[in-house]
Structures are given as structure tokens and as C-alpha cells.
Coordinates of C-alpha atoms in Angstrom, one line a residue:
Chain A
M256 CA 0.2 0.0 -0.1
N257 CA 2.8 2.1 0.7
E258 CA 4.5 1.7 -2.8
V259 CA 4.1 5.1 -4.4
V260 CA 2.6 4.7 -8.0
A261 CA 2.9 8.4 -9.0
E262 CA 3.6 11.4 -7.3
F263 CA 3.0 15.3 -8.0
Q264 CA 6.3 17.3 -6.6
S265 CA 4.9 21.0 -6.1
V266 CA 3.3 21.5 -9.5
S267 CA 2.1 24.1 -11.3
K268 CA 0.1 24.5 -14.4
T269 CA -0.9 27.7 -16.3
F270 CA -2.9 28.1 -19.2
G271 CA -1.8 32.1 -20.1
R272 CA -2.1 34.1 -17.5
V273 CA -4.9 31.3 -15.7
K274 CA -3.7 29.1 -12.8
A275 CA -5.1 26.0 -13.5
V276 CA -3.2 23.8 -10.4
T277 CA -0.8 25.6 -7.9
D278 CA 1.8 24.2 -6.4
L279 CA 0.4 20.7 -5.8
S280 CA 2.1 17.9 -4.1
F281 CA 0.8 14.5 -3.7
Q282 CA 1.7 10.9 -3.9
I283 CA -0.5 7.9 -4.9
H284 CA 0.1 4.7 -3.4
R285 CA -0.1 1.0 -5.3
G286 CA -3.6 -0.6 -4.4
E287 CA -5.4 2.2 -3.0
I288 CA -8.4 4.4 -4.3
L289 CA -8.0 7.8 -4.3
G290 CA -11.1 10.2 -4.9
F291 CA -10.4 13.8 -6.3
L292 CA -12.9 15.9 -5.3
G293 CA -13.5 19.4 -5.7
P294 CA -16.5 21.9 -8.0
N295 CA -15.9 22.1 -11.7
G296 CA -13.2 24.3 -12.6
A297 CA -11.3 23.1 -9.6
G298 CA -8.1 21.3 -11.7
K299 CA -9.3 18.0 -11.0
S300 CA -9.2 17.2 -14.7
T301 CA -6.0 19.1 -15.4
S302 CA -4.4 17.2 -12.7
L303 CA -5.1 13.7 -14.5
N304 CA -4.5 15.2 -17.9
L305 CA -1.0 15.7 -16.1
L306 CA -0.9 12.6 -14.8
Q307 CA -2.2 11.1 -17.9
G308 CA 1.4 12.9 -19.9
I309 CA -1.3 14.5 -22.2
R310 CA 0.2 18.1 -20.6
H311 CA 3.2 18.9 -19.5
P312 CA 3.9 20.9 -16.2
S313 CA 4.4 24.4 -16.2
Q314 CA 6.6 24.1 -12.8
G315 CA 7.1 21.1 -10.7
K316 CA 7.3 17.2 -11.6
V317 CA 5.0 14.7 -12.4
S318 CA 5.8 11.0 -12.2
L319 CA 4.0 8.2 -12.9
F320 CA 5.7 4.6 -12.2
G321 CA 9.1 6.6 -11.5
R322 CA 9.3 7.9 -15.0
S323 CA 7.5 10.5 -17.2
P324 CA 4.0 10.0 -17.5
Q325 CA 4.9 10.7 -21.4
S326 CA 6.9 7.3 -21.6
L327 CA 5.7 4.4 -23.5
E328 CA 6.8 2.6 -20.7
A329 CA 4.4 4.4 -17.8
K330 CA 1.9 4.6 -20.1
R331 CA 1.4 0.4 -20.5
K332 CA 1.1 0.2 -17.0
L333 CA -2.1 3.0 -17.8
G334 CA -5.7 2.7 -17.9
V335 CA -7.9 6.1 -19.0
T336 CA -11.5 6.9 -19.0
P337 CA -11.9 10.2 -19.9
Q338 CA -15.1 12.0 -18.8
D339 CA -16.1 12.5 -22.4
L340 CA -15.2 10.2 -24.9
D341 CA -16.5 10.4 -28.7
F342 CA -15.4 7.0 -29.8
P343 CA -15.2 7.1 -33.8
S344 CA -18.6 7.1 -35.0
H345 CA -18.2 4.3 -37.9
L346 CA -16.8 1.6 -35.7
N347 CA -18.5 -0.5 -33.6
V348 CA -18.2 -1.6 -30.0
R349 CA -16.1 -4.6 -31.1
E350 CA -13.5 -2.7 -33.3
V351 CA -13.2 0.1 -31.1
L352 CA -11.9 -2.0 -28.1
R353 CA -10.0 -4.3 -30.6
M354 CA -8.1 -1.6 -31.2
V355 CA -7.3 -0.5 -27.6
C356 CA -6.4 -4.2 -27.6
W357 CA -3.9 -4.0 -29.9
A358 CA -2.3 -0.5 -28.7
H359 CA -1.6 -2.4 -25.5
G360 CA -0.3 -5.7 -27.7
R361 CA -2.9 -7.5 -26.1
G362 CA -6.1 -9.6 -27.7
R363 CA -8.4 -9.5 -24.5
E364 CA -11.5 -7.6 -26.1
A365 CA -14.1 -10.9 -25.9
E366 CA -13.4 -11.2 -21.8
L367 CA -13.6 -7.2 -21.9
L368 CA -16.8 -7.8 -23.5
Q369 CA -18.1 -9.9 -21.4
R370 CA -16.8 -8.4 -18.2
L371 CA -18.4 -4.7 -18.9
S372 CA -21.6 -6.3 -20.5
L373 CA -21.0 -5.5 -23.6
Q374 CA -21.5 -8.5 -25.6
K375 CA -25.3 -7.8 -26.9
I376 CA -23.9 -4.5 -28.7
A377 CA -20.7 -5.6 -29.6
E378 CA -21.7 -4.3 -33.4
R379 CA -23.3 -1.9 -32.7
R380 CA -22.0 1.4 -33.8
T381 CA -20.6 3.9 -31.3
S382 CA -22.4 6.7 -32.8
V383 CA -25.8 5.0 -31.3
L384 CA -24.5 4.0 -28.1
S385 CA -26.5 5.8 -25.1
G386 CA -24.6 7.1 -22.5
G387 CA -24.1 4.8 -20.4
E388 CA -23.2 2.3 -22.9
K389 CA -20.6 4.6 -24.0
R390 CA -19.0 4.6 -20.1
R391 CA -18.9 1.0 -20.0
L392 CA -16.7 1.0 -23.8
G393 CA -14.2 3.5 -22.3
L394 CA -14.0 1.5 -18.8
A395 CA -13.4 -1.7 -21.3
C396 CA -11.0 0.8 -23.4
A397 CA -9.3 1.4 -19.7
L398 CA -8.7 -2.4 -18.9
A399 CA -7.6 -3.2 -22.0
G400 CA -3.7 -3.1 -21.0
A401 CA -4.5 -4.7 -17.4
P402 CA -3.0 -1.3 -16.2
E403 CA -1.6 -1.4 -12.7
L404 CA -2.9 2.3 -12.1
I405 CA -6.7 3.4 -14.1
L406 CA -7.6 6.7 -14.1
L407 CA -11.5 7.3 -14.1
D408 CA -12.5 10.9 -14.9
E409 CA -16.4 11.2 -13.3
P410 CA -17.0 7.5 -14.2
T411 CA -20.6 8.0 -13.2
T412 CA -21.8 11.2 -14.0
G413 CA -25.3 10.6 -16.1
L414 CA -24.9 7.0 -15.5
D415 CA -28.2 4.7 -15.5
V416 CA -28.2 2.5 -12.5
E417 CA -27.3 -0.6 -14.4
S418 CA -24.4 0.8 -15.8
R419 CA -23.7 2.3 -12.6
Y420 CA -23.6 -1.1 -10.8
V421 CA -21.4 -2.2 -13.5
L422 CA -19.0 0.1 -13.3
W423 CA -18.7 0.0 -9.2
E424 CA -18.4 -3.7 -9.2
V425 CA -15.4 -3.6 -12.1
V426 CA -13.8 -0.9 -9.4
Q427 CA -14.5 -3.0 -6.8
Q428 CA -13.1 -6.2 -8.6
E429 CA -10.1 -4.0 -9.5
R430 CA -9.3 -2.9 -6.0
E431 CA -9.6 -6.8 -4.7
K432 CA -6.6 -7.5 -7.6
G433 CA -4.6 -4.9 -6.1
T434 CA -5.0 -2.3 -9.0
T435 CA -4.7 1.4 -8.0
I436 CA -7.6 3.8 -8.6
V437 CA -8.1 7.3 -8.9
L438 CA -11.4 8.7 -9.8
T439 CA -12.9 12.0 -9.8
T440 CA -16.6 12.5 -8.9
H441 CA -19.2 14.6 -7.5
Y442 CA -21.1 11.5 -6.2
L443 CA -19.1 11.6 -2.7
D444 CA -21.5 8.8 -1.5
E445 CA -19.7 6.3 -4.0
L446 CA -16.6 7.5 -2.5
D447 CA -17.6 6.7 0.8
K448 CA -18.3 3.3 0.0
L449 CA -15.2 2.3 -1.8
G450 CA -12.6 5.5 -1.2
D451 CA -9.4 5.2 0.6
R452 CA -8.4 8.2 0.6
V453 CA -9.7 11.9 -0.9
I454 CA -7.5 14.9 -2.2
V455 CA -10.1 18.2 -1.9
I456 CA -9.1 20.8 -4.6
D457 CA -10.7 24.4 -5.4
L458 CA -9.0 27.0 -7.5
G459 CA -6.1 24.5 -8.1
Q460 CA -4.5 24.4 -4.6
K461 CA -4.9 21.1 -2.5
L462 CA -7.2 22.0 0.6
F463 CA -7.3 18.5 2.0
E464 CA -6.2 15.1 1.5
G465 CA -7.0 12.2 4.2
S466 CA -9.7 9.9 4.3
V467 CA -13.2 9.8 3.6
R468 CA -13.8 9.2 7.1
Q469 CA -11.6 12.3 8.4
I470 CA -13.3 14.7 5.8
K471 CA -17.3 13.9 6.7
S472 CA -16.3 14.4 10.5
F473 CA -15.1 17.7 10.0
V474 CA -17.6 18.6 7.7
D475 CA -20.7 17.4 10.0
F476 CA -23.8 19.9 8.9
Q477 CA -27.1 19.0 8.9
K478 CA -29.7 20.0 6.1
L479 CA -33.0 21.3 7.1
A480 CA -35.7 21.0 4.9
F481 CA -39.0 22.9 5.0
D482 CA -42.3 24.1 2.8
L483 CA -43.0 28.3 2.8
P484 CA -45.2 30.6 2.0
K485 CA -44.5 31.6 -1.9
G486 CA -42.5 35.1 -1.2
F487 CA -41.5 34.9 2.0
E488 CA -38.8 36.3 3.1
L489 CA -36.5 34.6 5.5
V490 CA -34.6 36.8 7.9
G491 CA -32.7 36.3 11.0
I492 CA -32.0 32.8 10.6
N493 CA -28.1 31.3 11.0
H494 CA -27.3 29.1 8.5
L495 CA -24.5 28.1 6.1
S496 CA -25.9 27.9 2.8
L497 CA -29.4 27.9 1.8
Q498 CA -31.6 26.9 -1.4
R499 CA -34.7 28.6 -2.1
D500 CA -37.2 28.2 -4.4
D501 CA -40.7 29.2 -4.9
Q502 CA -42.3 27.1 -1.9
S503 CA -39.6 25.4 -0.3
C504 CA -36.1 26.0 1.2
V505 CA -33.3 23.9 2.0
L506 CA -30.8 25.0 4.8
I507 CA -27.1 23.7 5.6
V508 CA -26.8 24.3 9.1
A509 CA -24.3 23.4 11.8
D510 CA -26.8 23.4 14.0
A511 CA -30.2 22.0 13.6
D512 CA -31.9 22.6 17.4
E513 CA -30.9 26.1 17.3
T514 CA -31.9 27.0 13.5
V515 CA -35.3 25.3 14.5
R516 CA -35.6 27.6 17.5
Q517 CA -34.7 30.6 15.7
L518 CA -37.5 29.7 12.4
V519 CA -39.9 29.4 15.9
H520 CA -38.6 32.6 17.1
N521 CA -38.5 34.5 14.0
N522 CA -42.7 33.3 13.0
V523 CA -41.7 31.5 10.6
P524 CA -44.6 30.1 9.1
F525 CA -42.8 26.8 7.9
Q526 CA -44.3 23.6 7.0
N527 CA -43.3 20.1 6.5
L528 CA -39.6 20.4 8.4
H529 CA -37.5 17.5 7.7
V530 CA -34.0 17.1 9.2
S531 CA -31.2 14.9 7.8
S532 CA -27.3 15.3 8.2
A533 CA -26.0 16.7 5.2
S534 CA -23.9 14.5 2.9
L535 CA -20.5 15.4 2.3
E536 CA -21.3 16.4 -1.3
E537 CA -24.1 18.8 -0.5
A538 CA -21.8 20.3 2.2
F539 CA -19.0 20.8 0.0
L540 CA -21.1 22.2 -3.1
H541 CA -23.3 24.3 -0.2
F542 CA -20.1 25.7 0.8
R543 CA -18.6 26.5 -2.8
R544 CA -21.7 28.3 -3.8
R545 CA -21.8 30.2 -1.1
S546 CA -18.2 30.9 -0.9
V547 CA -18.3 32.4 -5.2
G548 CA -21.6 34.3 -4.0
G549 CA -23.3 32.3 -6.6
E550 CA -26.2 32.7 -4.4
A551 CA -28.4 35.9 -4.7
A552 CA -28.6 38.4 -1.5
T553 CA -32.0 36.8 0.6
G554 CA -31.6 38.8 3.4
V555 CA -31.0 35.8 5.4
Q556 CA -28.2 36.5 8.3
E557 CA -25.1 34.6 7.5
G558 CA -24.8 32.4 11.0
P559 CA -22.0 34.0 13.5
T560 CA -20.3 30.0 13.6
R561 CA -20.5 30.2 9.6
P562 CA -16.6 29.4 8.6
S563 CA -15.4 30.7 5.7
P564 CA -14.8 27.7 3.1
E565 CA -11.0 28.6 3.4
A566 CA -11.2 28.6 7.2
L567 CA -12.9 25.2 7.1
M568 CA -10.6 23.8 4.7
T569 CA -7.9 25.2 7.1
S570 CA -9.3 23.5 10.1
V571 CA -9.8 20.4 8.2
A572 CA -6.6 20.1 7.3
S573 CA -5.3 20.5 10.9
P574 CA -7.7 18.7 12.5
P575 CA -7.2 17.9 16.2
P576 CA -6.2 14.9 17.8
T577 CA -9.2 14.2 19.5
R578 CA -11.6 14.5 16.7
A579 CA -10.5 12.3 13.9
P580 CA -6.8 11.2 13.9
P581 CA -5.6 10.3 10.6
T582 CA -5.9 6.9 9.5
Q583 CA -3.7 7.0 6.3
P584 CA 0.0 7.7 6.2
G585 CA 0.9 11.3 5.6
G586 CA -2.9 11.9 5.2
V587 CA -3.2 14.9 6.7
G588 CA -2.0 17.6 4.2
Chain L
M254 CA 4.8 -1.7 -34.3
V255 CA 4.7 -2.3 -38.0
I256 CA 2.4 -4.8 -37.8
L257 CA 0.0 -2.4 -35.5
F258 CA 0.6 0.1 -37.8
F259 CA -1.2 -1.8 -40.8
R260 CA -3.8 -2.8 -38.2
L261 CA -4.5 0.6 -37.6
C262 CA -4.7 1.7 -41.0
A263 CA -7.2 -1.2 -41.4
M264 CA -9.3 0.2 -39.3
T265 CA -9.1 4.0 -40.6
L266 CA -9.9 2.6 -44.1
T267 CA -12.6 0.4 -43.0
E268 CA -14.2 3.3 -40.9
T269 CA -13.5 5.7 -44.1
L270 CA -15.4 3.3 -46.4
R271 CA -18.5 3.0 -44.4
Q272 CA -19.2 6.8 -44.9
P273 CA -21.0 6.4 -48.5
T274 CA -21.2 10.0 -48.8
Y275 CA -17.3 9.9 -48.7
V276 CA -17.2 7.2 -51.1
V277 CA -19.2 8.5 -53.9
T278 CA -17.8 12.3 -53.9
T279 CA -14.3 11.6 -53.3
L280 CA -13.6 7.9 -54.9
L281 CA -16.1 8.3 -57.4
F282 CA -17.0 11.5 -58.8
P283 CA -13.5 11.8 -60.4
A284 CA -14.3 8.6 -62.4
M285 CA -18.1 9.7 -62.9
F286 CA -17.2 13.1 -64.0
F287 CA -14.7 11.0 -66.6
W288 CA -16.6 9.2 -68.0
F289 CA -19.5 12.4 -67.9
F290 CA -17.5 15.1 -69.4
G291 CA -14.2 13.5 -70.2
V292 CA -14.6 10.3 -72.7
P293 CA -17.7 12.4 -75.2
N294 CA -14.6 14.7 -75.7
V295 CA -11.7 11.4 -76.6
K296 CA -10.8 12.0 -80.3
D297 CA -7.6 9.5 -80.1
E298 CA -5.6 7.7 -77.7
N299 CA -3.7 11.1 -76.8
S300 CA -6.8 12.8 -75.7
A301 CA -7.7 10.2 -73.9
R302 CA -4.2 9.8 -72.0
F303 CA -4.4 13.4 -71.6
L304 CA -7.9 13.5 -69.9
M305 CA -7.5 10.2 -68.1
G306 CA -4.4 12.2 -66.6
S307 CA -6.7 14.8 -65.6
F308 CA -8.9 13.1 -64.1
A309 CA -6.8 11.0 -62.0
A310 CA -4.9 14.3 -60.8
F311 CA -8.3 15.5 -59.8
G312 CA -9.2 12.2 -58.1
V313 CA -5.9 12.1 -56.2
L314 CA -6.3 15.7 -55.4
G315 CA -9.9 15.5 -53.9
V316 CA -8.8 12.3 -51.6
V317 CA -5.7 13.8 -50.1
L318 CA -7.0 17.2 -49.2
F319 CA -10.3 16.0 -47.7
Q320 CA -8.8 13.5 -45.9
M321 CA -6.4 15.7 -44.4
T322 CA -8.2 19.1 -44.3
V323 CA -11.3 17.3 -42.7
G324 CA -9.8 14.3 -40.8
V325 CA -7.1 16.8 -38.8
A326 CA -9.5 19.3 -38.2
Q327 CA -11.7 16.5 -36.6
E328 CA -8.6 14.9 -34.9
R329 CA -8.1 18.4 -33.4
A330 CA -11.3 18.6 -31.7
S331 CA -12.3 15.0 -31.2
S332 CA -11.9 13.5 -27.4
W333 CA -11.0 10.2 -29.0
N334 CA -7.5 11.6 -30.2
V335 CA -6.9 13.1 -27.2
Y336 CA -6.9 9.7 -25.8
L337 CA -5.3 8.1 -28.4
R338 CA -2.6 9.8 -26.5
T339 CA -2.4 8.0 -23.6
L340 CA -2.1 4.5 -25.1
P341 CA 1.3 2.9 -25.1
V342 CA 2.5 3.9 -28.7
P343 CA 3.9 6.9 -30.2
A344 CA 1.7 10.1 -31.5
T345 CA 3.2 10.2 -34.7
I346 CA 1.5 6.8 -35.6
F347 CA -1.6 7.7 -35.8
M348 CA -0.2 11.0 -38.3
F349 CA 1.3 8.1 -40.6
T350 CA -1.6 6.2 -40.2
R351 CA -3.8 8.9 -41.8
L352 CA -1.1 9.7 -44.4
F353 CA -1.2 6.1 -45.6
S354 CA -4.9 5.6 -45.6
S355 CA -5.0 8.7 -47.7
F356 CA -2.8 7.2 -50.0
F357 CA -4.7 4.0 -50.7
L358 CA -7.9 5.7 -50.7
A359 CA -6.0 8.1 -53.5
V360 CA -5.0 4.4 -55.1
L361 CA -8.6 3.4 -55.2
S362 CA -9.8 6.7 -57.1
V363 CA -7.2 6.7 -59.6
G364 CA -8.3 2.9 -60.2
C365 CA -11.9 4.0 -60.4
V366 CA -10.3 6.5 -63.4
I367 CA -8.3 4.3 -65.2
A368 CA -10.8 1.6 -65.1
T369 CA -13.1 3.9 -66.3
A370 CA -10.7 4.8 -69.1
L371 CA -10.4 1.0 -69.8
A372 CA -13.6 0.2 -70.3
T373 CA -15.0 3.4 -72.2
T374 CA -12.0 4.2 -74.5
D375 CA -8.8 2.9 -77.0
I376 CA -6.5 4.1 -74.1
S377 CA -2.9 1.5 -74.6
M378 CA -0.1 2.0 -73.1
S379 CA 3.0 0.0 -72.3
A380 CA 3.5 -1.4 -68.7
E381 CA 6.4 1.3 -68.6
R382 CA 4.3 4.1 -69.1
W383 CA 1.5 2.9 -66.7
I384 CA 4.7 3.2 -64.3
Y385 CA 5.5 6.5 -65.4
F386 CA 2.2 7.9 -64.8
L387 CA 1.2 6.3 -61.2
T388 CA 4.4 7.4 -59.9
A389 CA 3.8 10.9 -61.3
V390 CA 0.2 11.3 -60.4
F391 CA 1.2 10.1 -57.0
L392 CA 4.4 11.7 -56.0
A393 CA 3.2 15.3 -57.5
G394 CA 0.8 15.3 -54.9
I395 CA 2.4 15.3 -52.2
P396 CA 1.8 18.8 -51.9
F397 CA -1.6 18.9 -51.7
A398 CA -1.5 16.5 -48.9
A399 CA 0.8 18.9 -47.4
L400 CA -1.8 22.0 -48.0
G401 CA -4.7 19.7 -46.6
L402 CA -2.4 19.4 -43.4
V403 CA -2.2 23.4 -43.4
L404 CA -6.0 23.4 -44.0
G405 CA -6.9 21.0 -41.7
Y406 CA -4.9 23.2 -38.6
L407 CA -6.4 26.2 -39.6
T408 CA -10.3 25.1 -39.8
T409 CA -12.9 23.6 -37.3
P410 CA -14.6 20.6 -38.2
R411 CA -17.6 23.2 -39.3
S412 CA -15.7 24.7 -41.8
A413 CA -13.3 22.3 -42.7
V414 CA -15.1 20.5 -45.4
P415 CA -16.0 24.4 -47.3
V416 CA -12.8 25.1 -47.2
A417 CA -11.3 22.9 -48.6
N418 CA -14.1 22.9 -51.2
L419 CA -13.0 26.4 -51.9
I420 CA -9.7 25.2 -52.5
Y421 CA -10.1 21.9 -54.4
L422 CA -12.7 23.3 -57.2
P423 CA -11.5 26.5 -58.0
F424 CA -8.0 25.2 -58.4
S425 CA -9.2 21.8 -60.1
F426 CA -10.7 24.3 -62.8
A427 CA -8.3 27.0 -62.7
G428 CA -5.6 24.1 -62.8
G429 CA -7.1 22.8 -66.1
L430 CA -7.8 19.2 -64.5
W431 CA -11.5 20.2 -65.8
I432 CA -10.8 21.3 -69.1
P433 CA -8.0 21.9 -70.8
P434 CA -5.6 25.2 -70.4
N435 CA -6.2 26.2 -73.8
G436 CA -9.3 26.4 -72.6
L437 CA -9.4 28.5 -69.9
S438 CA -9.8 32.3 -70.4
E439 CA -6.7 34.6 -70.8
S440 CA -7.2 36.4 -67.4
V441 CA -7.5 32.4 -65.5
R442 CA -4.9 31.3 -67.8
Q443 CA -2.5 33.9 -66.5
I444 CA -3.3 32.8 -63.2
S445 CA -3.3 29.2 -63.8
E446 CA -0.1 29.4 -64.7
K447 CA 1.1 29.9 -61.3
L448 CA -1.4 27.4 -59.2
P449 CA 0.3 23.8 -57.8
T450 CA -2.7 22.3 -60.1
R451 CA -1.6 23.2 -63.2
F452 CA 2.2 22.5 -62.0
Y453 CA 0.5 18.8 -61.6
G454 CA -1.4 19.0 -64.3
E455 CA 1.6 19.8 -66.5
I456 CA 3.5 17.0 -64.7
V457 CA 1.1 14.2 -64.9
W458 CA 0.5 15.2 -69.1
S459 CA 3.7 15.1 -69.9
V460 CA 4.2 12.0 -68.5
V461 CA 1.6 10.2 -69.6
L462 CA 1.4 11.6 -73.6
G463 CA 5.5 10.6 -73.0
Q464 CA 6.9 14.2 -73.5
E465 CA 9.5 15.6 -71.7
V466 CA 8.5 16.9 -68.3
K467 CA 9.7 20.3 -68.1
E468 CA 11.8 21.7 -65.5
R469 CA 9.7 24.6 -64.2
W470 CA 7.0 22.3 -63.8
M471 CA 9.0 20.2 -61.2
W472 CA 10.6 23.1 -59.7
G473 CA 7.4 24.9 -58.9
Q474 CA 5.7 21.6 -57.4
A475 CA 8.4 21.2 -55.3
I476 CA 8.6 24.7 -53.8
Y477 CA 4.6 24.4 -53.1
A478 CA 5.7 20.8 -51.4
V479 CA 8.5 22.7 -49.4
A480 CA 6.4 25.4 -48.4
F481 CA 3.1 23.3 -47.5
L482 CA 5.1 21.0 -45.5
A483 CA 7.1 23.8 -43.5
A484 CA 3.8 25.6 -43.2
A485 CA 2.1 22.2 -42.0
I486 CA 5.0 21.5 -39.4
Y487 CA 5.0 25.2 -37.9
L488 CA 1.0 24.7 -37.3
H489 CA 1.1 21.8 -36.0
Q490 CA 3.6 22.6 -33.6
R491 CA 1.6 25.3 -32.6
D492 CA -0.9 23.1 -32.4
E493 CA 0.2 20.8 -30.0
T494 CA 1.7 23.4 -27.7
L495 CA -1.3 25.1 -27.7
R496 CA -3.5 21.7 -27.2
F497 CA -1.0 19.3 -25.0
G498 CA 1.6 22.0 -23.8

């Protein structure tokens, strides 16, 4: 588990004046499932592109199996499923997979077609595949070279239930075989089940590195969902984040009891109150939306305990030992 | 690697030949045009050779120009092309695959014109003359492959076909590949003498008629080849830096 298969050393990547990744350092260990989390534009895909050797770092060093990611030796051990992959439209599923297998010097398309439940559509042109079928074919291509490291860029986005099930089953099988997997996803529950380690990045910088359990313990928010009369203005309620439409409201709060007391105290005519734990995804995305000013002014008071995202992540990055001690080597960064 | 190269070529050709629009317009049109417009004007064997040479050159021009322009423009916008770079094969193999496939399709196009000529005219040439003709028609067509690369790097998938047509059709006509240069108007003839399609036509006509190939035609075509190749290399490097730098 501690063998390093890939490493970023103070890597920065700029596009003109835009800093996509800034001073990013981390290691990927053999056999782990590492999740890359962050909002759109955070630098996740750029980081994966650097790891695949598609892009060159502006500063710093990226190594893959101890070599340059551009080297053919490193690529032989790598399998990739890009976020959006448009296959050659006039070839069928079998031909596409065969071509990728040829590139890896392996003839295992029949095995992969079966494994990814693609046999029935093997002769179908890729132009008529559904989103789920394309993702399964993309995963089959990633497995073509029996890789030691698989990079999956948002592999389950837009997938139907069957395809998602097949995909996670394959990820589980690969994990059991000892394959290292790096993935970006918006579905944090999936990482919760399978992920060993998480790196949170935003604006190209690493905000957190640690276990899923660790990050969840620090983002221990609650979600209050309730109905409100149309046009009612919510004032004087502490919250971390708010989502509002015509007749309903969702608040992400640090203390649900206190917020309910405030709702009652302020005579807010709420109905159908539902309190639940906020998922990590909700907490992170709500935080992110708030931090970039994506919400319109609502007249709702920001909670006195509301930390900034930076403060949150700083606190996450330096956790008090009594809350959640690191479980991974070098897990807190 | 050699086996992989030919396998990839086969796959690229399979993909191309599954596009009926492409097959009809690019591979069959030169032969059809020769049959419709060339054959009725055949008066003797020399005119048959001349017209066959013209339409064969027209076929090569169309295949390489469209294969390169549209192919490169589409590849640059394709995530599949980016994905191929993650595979353990040199990126240049895919470029050579495209070049080889274009050459093969050009052979098919010329083959269709020759078959039409053999079927509809009394054309007869020695084996040596056929070899010279085929060598000339493919070698002298190289500048258009480079021009196709240049256009491919300057266009988008949406604009590639119209831009290629803007070059293909006027250059073919003004170069004398549809009607002989002496049938062109004076103003067009003046332009024609500076065009690569005219140099191309003159080289092919000279070879197919067994006449001496003038040096200025060969030098003209060589200069175009070098200029287009230099531009293609510059644009390729610029594109590589922009997309993969």
C-alpha cells in the first residue's frame, strides 16, 4: 500500500494567465482508491491530464511509475477513462475495443466485452450507444492493457442504474486485484463506500488530503428542508448555505436545533420540516456555491459560526487530534 | 509496431469506407466526371490519355485534400484523439496511419478512373508508361497532402469541408484539370500558370503523353511542397503546444 506509483512534486500548471493548478504535491500509493474532489474548474481534470502525460507541468515534476508520464513504459501500466469520450462513430464497439487492445499488445476484447456486459452491443456502431454504454466501453478500454493504475474522470456522471452498478462492481474487482484507482466524482457517497483517500482541490490548490471518514467528521453539517409560503422572506436565520425556490427552502446548518429555535422565534411559517445529515457532497457544494457568491442576496443572516471555506478547509487540514486522527500515512496535508 | 501500424490503417480505412457520402463524392466522382465529361471529348488515344491523366490528378487532389483537411480538423476537436495519446504507442503512428490511408484511398480513386478509361476508350500504354504515370500522379500530389494538413490546422470540423471545397474546386478548374488550359479564359490562364494544380497537371500530362517534363513544372511543384510542408510543421507544433503543452 505504501509503494508510490505516481507523484506530484510542487506541480503548477498555467494556461496563459490562468493558474489551473498551483504548487500541488501528493503521492498515489499502490492498491489504493484515491478520490479527487472539487467543484467544476477546480483543477481536477487538469491534474489527471498531467498524470496521463497529455499536458506538461509549467513548474514542478509529475512522475508515473518512476518515469515521465509521457514515456511508453509508464503508459503501458496506465488505463484511462476520460470524462467525455467520443468514439470513432463508424466503428462498432468490438472494433474500438480491439483497436485499444492492439495498442496495448493484448487480445482480450472478448473477455472485456463479457466483463463489461457489452456482448449484446458488440456489433453496434458507437454513434448509437447510450451514455451508459459509452461509459462501459470507456471503462473496457481503460482495462484493455490490464493496467496497474486506472484513472477515471467522473465515471458515473449521467449513468443509468445498471451501468453504475456494473462500473462499481468492476472497480471493486480491480481493487481486490490490487489495482490502484484514481477517480474524480461528484457522488461522494460512492467514495464513502469504496474510497480509501480523498484529495479536495479548489482553484487549483489542495485544500485537504485524508480519509473519507476524516473529511466527513469535519464537515458534520445538517440539512433542514421545509415548505414556506410563496414570497416569504427568510430573515434572521443563521445558516451555512441556503437553497430556495418558490415554496420550499433547504438550509445547511451547523446546529439544527438552534436553527429550528430561530425559525420558531422569528415566527417563520414553515411546514413539513425534515431534518437530516447533510451529505459531504451537499456540504461541499453548498459551501462552494456560497463562497463564490453564487446565491442571490436573500436577507438571511449569515450564522455567526459560519466559517469561510478556506477556514473550514484549514481546520480540516489541521484537525484537532481528538476529533479524527489521520488514518492514512501522510493523510493530512 | 509495423503490424500495429497496418492494423490501425485497416481500421481507419474501414471507418472511412463505411461513409457512403465520402465514398461516392471523393472516390467515385472523378471516375464519374471522366465518364460524363471526359469520354465524350476523346478524339484519339492522346486525348484519352490526357483526359485520364487530368481526372486521375483530380481524384488524387480530392482524396488527399479532404482526407487531410477534414481528418485533421476533426481529430483536433476529438476527445478520442486525445485519448489515443494515453495509449502506449507513439503519437506519430496515428499521423502516418492517416497519410497511408489517404494514399490508399487515392490509389482507389485513380483505379476507378483508370478502370473507366479502359472500359470506355481505346487507351493503350506500355507497362513502363503506366508505372511512370502512376508514379507521377502520386508523387506530384504530395504538395496537396501538405496543403490539406495546413488547412486542417487552420479550420474547425464545421468549416473544414467548405474551406477544402473552396480550394479544391477553383484550383481544379483553374489548374486545367477539368478543361484543358487552352480552353481557359486569358485572365484565368494567367493565374493558372502559377497554381500547384497547373504544375501537377502539366507533370502528369507530360508523363502520360510520353513528353519531356519541363523543369519549371517540377521546381514549381517542389517549391509548393516545401512551402506547404514548412507551414504544416509550424502549425502542427503550434497546435501541439496549445492542446498538449
